[in-house]
mmCIF file of C-alpha atoms in Angstrom:
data_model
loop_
_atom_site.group_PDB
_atom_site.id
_atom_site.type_symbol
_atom_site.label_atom_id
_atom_site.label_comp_id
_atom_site.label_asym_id
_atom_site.label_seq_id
_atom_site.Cartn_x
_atom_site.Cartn_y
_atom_site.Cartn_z
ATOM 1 C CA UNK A 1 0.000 0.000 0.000
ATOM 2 C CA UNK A 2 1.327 3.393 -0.702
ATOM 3 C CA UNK A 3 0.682 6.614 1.376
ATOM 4 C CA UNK A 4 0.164 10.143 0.679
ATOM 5 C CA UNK A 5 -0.609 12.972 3.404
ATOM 6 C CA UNK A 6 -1.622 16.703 3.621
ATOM 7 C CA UNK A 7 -1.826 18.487 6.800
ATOM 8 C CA UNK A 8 -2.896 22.285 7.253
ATOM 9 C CA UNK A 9 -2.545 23.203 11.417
ATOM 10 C CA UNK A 10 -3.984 20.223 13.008
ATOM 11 C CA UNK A 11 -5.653 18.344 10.436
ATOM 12 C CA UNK A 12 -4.254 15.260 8.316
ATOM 13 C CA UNK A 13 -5.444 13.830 5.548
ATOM 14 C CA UNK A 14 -4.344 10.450 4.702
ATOM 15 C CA UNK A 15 -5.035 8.573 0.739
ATOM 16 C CA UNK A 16 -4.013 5.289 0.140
ATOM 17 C CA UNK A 17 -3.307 3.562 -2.840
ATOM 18 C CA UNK A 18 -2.881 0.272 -4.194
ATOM 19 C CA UNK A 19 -0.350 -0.976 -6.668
ATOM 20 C CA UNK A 20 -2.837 -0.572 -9.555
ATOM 21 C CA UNK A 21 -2.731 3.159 -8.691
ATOM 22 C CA UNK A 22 -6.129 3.028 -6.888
ATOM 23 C CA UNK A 23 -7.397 5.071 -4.522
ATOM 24 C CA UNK A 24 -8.742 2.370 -1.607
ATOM 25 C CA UNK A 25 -9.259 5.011 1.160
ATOM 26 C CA UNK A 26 -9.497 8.771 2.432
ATOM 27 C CA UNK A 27 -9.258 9.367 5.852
ATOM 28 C CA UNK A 28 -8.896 12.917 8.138
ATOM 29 C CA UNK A 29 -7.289 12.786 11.489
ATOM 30 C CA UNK A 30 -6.139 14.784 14.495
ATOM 31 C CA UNK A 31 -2.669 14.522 15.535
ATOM 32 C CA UNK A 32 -2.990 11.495 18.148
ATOM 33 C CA UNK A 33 -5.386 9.523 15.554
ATOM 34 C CA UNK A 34 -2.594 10.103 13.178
ATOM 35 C CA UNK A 35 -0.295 9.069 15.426
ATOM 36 C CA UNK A 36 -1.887 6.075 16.048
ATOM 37 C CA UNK A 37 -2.619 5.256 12.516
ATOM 38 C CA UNK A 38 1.185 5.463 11.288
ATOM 39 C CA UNK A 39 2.195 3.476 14.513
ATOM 40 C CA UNK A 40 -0.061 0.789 13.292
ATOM 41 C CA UNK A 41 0.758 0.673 9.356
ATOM 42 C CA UNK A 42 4.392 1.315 9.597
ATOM 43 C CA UNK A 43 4.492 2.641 5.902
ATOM 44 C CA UNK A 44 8.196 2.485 4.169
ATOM 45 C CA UNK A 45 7.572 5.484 2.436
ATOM 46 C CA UNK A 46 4.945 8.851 3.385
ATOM 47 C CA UNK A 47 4.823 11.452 1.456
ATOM 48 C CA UNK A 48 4.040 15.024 2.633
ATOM 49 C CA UNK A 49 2.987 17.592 0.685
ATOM 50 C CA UNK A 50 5.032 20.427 0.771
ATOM 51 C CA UNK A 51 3.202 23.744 -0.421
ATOM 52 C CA UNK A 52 5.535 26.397 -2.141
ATOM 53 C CA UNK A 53 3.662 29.390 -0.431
ATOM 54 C CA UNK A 54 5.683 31.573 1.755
ATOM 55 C CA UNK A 55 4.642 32.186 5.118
ATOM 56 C CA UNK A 56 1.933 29.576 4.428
ATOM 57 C CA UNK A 57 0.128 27.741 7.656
ATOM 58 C CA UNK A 58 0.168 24.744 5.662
ATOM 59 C CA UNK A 59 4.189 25.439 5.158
ATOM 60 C CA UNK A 60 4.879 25.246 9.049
ATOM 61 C CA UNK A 61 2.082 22.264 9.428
ATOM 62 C CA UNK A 62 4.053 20.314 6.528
ATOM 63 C CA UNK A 63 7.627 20.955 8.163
ATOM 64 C CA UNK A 64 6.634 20.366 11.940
ATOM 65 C CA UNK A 65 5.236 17.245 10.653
ATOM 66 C CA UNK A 66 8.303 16.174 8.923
ATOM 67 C CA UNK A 67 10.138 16.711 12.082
ATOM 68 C CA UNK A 68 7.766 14.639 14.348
ATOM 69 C CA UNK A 69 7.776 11.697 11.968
ATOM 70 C CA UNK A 70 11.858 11.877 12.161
ATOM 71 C CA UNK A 71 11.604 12.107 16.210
ATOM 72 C CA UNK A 72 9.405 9.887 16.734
ATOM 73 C CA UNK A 73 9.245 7.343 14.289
ATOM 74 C CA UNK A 74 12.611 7.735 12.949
ATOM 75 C CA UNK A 75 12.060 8.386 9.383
ATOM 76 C CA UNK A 76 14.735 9.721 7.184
ATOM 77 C CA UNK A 77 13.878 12.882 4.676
ATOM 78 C CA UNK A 78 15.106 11.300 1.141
ATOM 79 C CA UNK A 79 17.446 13.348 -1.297
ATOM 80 C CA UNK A 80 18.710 12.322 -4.559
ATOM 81 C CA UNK A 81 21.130 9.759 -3.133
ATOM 82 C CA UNK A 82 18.756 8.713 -0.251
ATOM 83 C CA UNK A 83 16.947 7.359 -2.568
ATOM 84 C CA UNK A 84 19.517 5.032 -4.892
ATOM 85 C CA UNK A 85 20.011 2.746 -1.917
ATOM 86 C CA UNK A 86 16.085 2.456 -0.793
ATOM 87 C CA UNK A 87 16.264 2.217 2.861
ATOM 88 C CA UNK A 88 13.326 1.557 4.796
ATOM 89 C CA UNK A 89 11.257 4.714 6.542
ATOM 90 C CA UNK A 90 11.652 7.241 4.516
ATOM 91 C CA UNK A 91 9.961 10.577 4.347
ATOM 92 C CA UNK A 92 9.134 11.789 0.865
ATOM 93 C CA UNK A 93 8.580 15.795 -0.081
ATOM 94 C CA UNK A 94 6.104 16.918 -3.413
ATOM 95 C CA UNK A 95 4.158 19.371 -4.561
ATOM 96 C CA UNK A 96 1.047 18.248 -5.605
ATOM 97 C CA UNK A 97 0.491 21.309 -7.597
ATOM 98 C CA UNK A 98 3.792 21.103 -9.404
ATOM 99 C CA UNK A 99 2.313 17.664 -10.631
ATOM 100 C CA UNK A 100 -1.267 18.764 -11.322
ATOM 101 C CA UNK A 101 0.845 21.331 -13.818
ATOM 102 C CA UNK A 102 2.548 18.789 -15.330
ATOM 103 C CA UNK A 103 -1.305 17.102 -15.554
ATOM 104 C CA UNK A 104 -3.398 20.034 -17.179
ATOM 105 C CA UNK A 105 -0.706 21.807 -19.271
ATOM 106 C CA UNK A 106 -2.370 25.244 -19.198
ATOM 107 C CA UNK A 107 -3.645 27.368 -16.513
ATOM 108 C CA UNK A 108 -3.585 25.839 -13.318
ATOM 109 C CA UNK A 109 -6.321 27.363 -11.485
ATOM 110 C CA UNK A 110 -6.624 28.351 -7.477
ATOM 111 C CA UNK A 111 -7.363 24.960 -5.846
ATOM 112 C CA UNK A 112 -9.651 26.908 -3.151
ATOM 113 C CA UNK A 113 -11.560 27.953 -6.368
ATOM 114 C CA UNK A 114 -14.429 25.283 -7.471
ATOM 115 C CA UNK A 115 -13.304 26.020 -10.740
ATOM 116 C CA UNK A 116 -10.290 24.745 -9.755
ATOM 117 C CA UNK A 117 -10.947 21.833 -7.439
ATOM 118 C CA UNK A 118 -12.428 20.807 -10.842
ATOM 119 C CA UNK A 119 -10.025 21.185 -13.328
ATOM 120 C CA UNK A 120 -7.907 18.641 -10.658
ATOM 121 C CA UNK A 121 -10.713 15.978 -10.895
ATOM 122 C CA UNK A 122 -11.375 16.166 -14.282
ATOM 123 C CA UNK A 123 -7.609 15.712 -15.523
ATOM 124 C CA UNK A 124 -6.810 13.318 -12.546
ATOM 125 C CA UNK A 125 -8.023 10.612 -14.774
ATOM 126 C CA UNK A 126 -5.064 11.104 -17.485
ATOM 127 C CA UNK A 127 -2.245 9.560 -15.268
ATOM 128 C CA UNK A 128 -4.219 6.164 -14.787
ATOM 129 C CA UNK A 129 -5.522 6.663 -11.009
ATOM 130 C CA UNK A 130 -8.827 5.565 -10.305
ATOM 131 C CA UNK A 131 -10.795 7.443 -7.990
ATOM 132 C CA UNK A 132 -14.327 7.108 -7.208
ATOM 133 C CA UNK A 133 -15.573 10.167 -6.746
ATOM 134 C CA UNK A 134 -17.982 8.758 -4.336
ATOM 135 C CA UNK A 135 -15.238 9.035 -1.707
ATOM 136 C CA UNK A 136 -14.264 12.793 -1.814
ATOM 137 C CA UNK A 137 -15.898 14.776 0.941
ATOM 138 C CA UNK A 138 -18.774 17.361 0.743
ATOM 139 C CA UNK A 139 -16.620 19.753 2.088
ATOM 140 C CA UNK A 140 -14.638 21.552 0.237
ATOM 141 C CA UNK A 141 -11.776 22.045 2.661
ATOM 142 C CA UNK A 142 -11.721 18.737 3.351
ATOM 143 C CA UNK A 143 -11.820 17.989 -0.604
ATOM 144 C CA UNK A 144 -8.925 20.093 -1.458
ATOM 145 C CA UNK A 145 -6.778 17.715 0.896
ATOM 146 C CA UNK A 146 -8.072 15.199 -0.266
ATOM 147 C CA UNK A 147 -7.229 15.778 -4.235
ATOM 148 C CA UNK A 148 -3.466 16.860 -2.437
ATOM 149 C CA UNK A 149 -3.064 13.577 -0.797
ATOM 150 C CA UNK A 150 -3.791 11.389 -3.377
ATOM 151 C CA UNK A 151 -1.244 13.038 -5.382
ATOM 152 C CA UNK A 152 0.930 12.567 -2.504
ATOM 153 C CA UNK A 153 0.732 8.492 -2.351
ATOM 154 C CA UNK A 154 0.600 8.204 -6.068
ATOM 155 C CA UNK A 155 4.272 10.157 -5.254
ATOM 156 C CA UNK A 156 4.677 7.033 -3.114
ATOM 157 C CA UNK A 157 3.739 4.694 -5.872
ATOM 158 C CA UNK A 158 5.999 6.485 -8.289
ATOM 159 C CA UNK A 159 9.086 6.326 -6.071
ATOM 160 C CA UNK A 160 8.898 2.452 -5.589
ATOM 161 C CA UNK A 161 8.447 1.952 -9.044
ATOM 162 C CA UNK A 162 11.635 4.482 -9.954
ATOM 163 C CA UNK A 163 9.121 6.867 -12.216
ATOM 164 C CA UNK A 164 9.769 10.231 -10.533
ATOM 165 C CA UNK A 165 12.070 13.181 -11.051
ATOM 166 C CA UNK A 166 13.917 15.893 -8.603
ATOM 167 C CA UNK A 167 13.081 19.054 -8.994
ATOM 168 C CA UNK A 168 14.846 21.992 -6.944
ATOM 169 C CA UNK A 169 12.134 25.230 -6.060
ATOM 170 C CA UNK A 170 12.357 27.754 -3.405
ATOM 171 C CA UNK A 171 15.444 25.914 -1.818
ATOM 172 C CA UNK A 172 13.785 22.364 -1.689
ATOM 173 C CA UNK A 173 14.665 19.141 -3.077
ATOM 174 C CA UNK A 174 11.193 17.705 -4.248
ATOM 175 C CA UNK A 175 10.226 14.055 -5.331
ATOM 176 C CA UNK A 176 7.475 14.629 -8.740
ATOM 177 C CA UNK A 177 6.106 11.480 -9.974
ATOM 178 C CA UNK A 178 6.651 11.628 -14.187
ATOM 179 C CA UNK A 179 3.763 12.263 -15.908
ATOM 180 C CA UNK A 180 3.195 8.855 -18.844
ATOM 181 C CA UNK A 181 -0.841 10.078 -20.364
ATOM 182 C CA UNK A 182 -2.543 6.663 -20.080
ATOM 183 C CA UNK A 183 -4.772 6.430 -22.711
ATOM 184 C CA UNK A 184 -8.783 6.559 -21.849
ATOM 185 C CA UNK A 185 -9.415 3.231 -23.688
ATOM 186 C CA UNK A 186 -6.900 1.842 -21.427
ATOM 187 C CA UNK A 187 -9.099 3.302 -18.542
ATOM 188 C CA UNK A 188 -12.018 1.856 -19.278
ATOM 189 C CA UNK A 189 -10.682 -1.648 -19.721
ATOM 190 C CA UNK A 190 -9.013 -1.222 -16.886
ATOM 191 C CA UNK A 191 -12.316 -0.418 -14.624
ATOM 192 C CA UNK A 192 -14.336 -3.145 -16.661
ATOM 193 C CA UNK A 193 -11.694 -6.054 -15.378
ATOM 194 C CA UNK A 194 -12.018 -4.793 -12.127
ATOM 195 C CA UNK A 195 -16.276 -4.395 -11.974
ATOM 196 C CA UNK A 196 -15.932 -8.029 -13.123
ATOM 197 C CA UNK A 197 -13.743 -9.331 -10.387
ATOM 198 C CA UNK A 198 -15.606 -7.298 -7.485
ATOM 199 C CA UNK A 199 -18.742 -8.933 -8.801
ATOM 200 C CA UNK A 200 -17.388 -12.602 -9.102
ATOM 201 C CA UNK A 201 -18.380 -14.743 -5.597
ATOM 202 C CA UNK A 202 -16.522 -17.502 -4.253
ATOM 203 C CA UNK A 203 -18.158 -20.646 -4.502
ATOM 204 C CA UNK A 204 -18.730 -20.984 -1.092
ATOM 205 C CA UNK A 205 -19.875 -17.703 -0.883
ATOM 206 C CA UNK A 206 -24.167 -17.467 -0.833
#
């Protein structure tokens, strides 16, 4: 499983994904739940979205977090060669909007903007993730993490399978996953095979 989290102040949002790059769950958290939930995964790898924004809230939230997760559950922050020997813990940095540019090639619009939430959604379905809508909340605070943190484990995803590149902004060294367009045929197959195995039974199954 691969994990992806935003955090603004006191909340955290966490998105898994599987290896087929989808999204199997959304969950928000105050600091001890969170606490307790990476105490009882024990991910290798967490990614933390790291907005470029100076003076941001969400800045502070990102680093103190970072620095928690190396006190107390001795993770490592990865760098360029960090991440050519693969240890185990390790603390990933993105952007989720430098990826979402990489996504929409044009104008990336205000993500606090429902304009822009959508524009996310809509071209979220080019890089092969699957996300049931279904699962983002009403909210839209709550939404806008949630778009950020799947980004965030699919970062995850894209470092174990060595399809990310290093990009240096504002003095930061931070992991993108590479963008490959996955065609929409592909897509569709892709969610037919899986309706089809969800709806087969076991045999001893009534």
């Amino acid at each position: 499983m691969f994990y992806g989290v935003d955090v603004d102040y006191r909340d955290y949002t966490v998105s898994l994904m599987d290896e087929k790059k989808k999204v199997v769950g959304l969950s928000h958290f105050w600091k001890e739940g969170f606490y307790w939930f990476i105490d009882h995964h024990k991910p290798d790898i967490i990614t933390v979205n790291f907005p470029l924004e100076e003076n941001s809230s969400k800045l502070k939230a990102a680093t103190d977090l970072i620095q928690k997760l190396r006190k107390n559950f001795e993770y490592v922050v990865a760098d360029k060669e960090l991440l050519k020997e693969k240890p185990e813990k390790i603390i990933i940095k993105t952007s989720a909007d430098l990826f979402f540019k990489k996504i929409v090639r044009k104008e990336l619009l205000p993500i606090h903007t429902r304009e822009g939430i959508e524009q996310r959604i809509y071209n979220l379905r080019k890089t092969g993730i699957y996300l049931d809508k279904r699962m983002l909340s009403q909210k839209r605070n709550k939404l806008i993490r949630e778009l950020n943190a799947v980004i965030c484990a699919f970062t995850s995803y894209s470092v174990e399978n060595n399809s990310y590149e290093i990009v240096e902004e504002d003095g930061q060294q931070l992991i993108i996953p590479k963008y490959r367009f996955v065609p929409s045929s592909n897509r569709i197959k892709r969610r037919v095979a899986e309706n089809k195995s969800e709806n087969v039974k076991p045999k001893n199954e009534k």
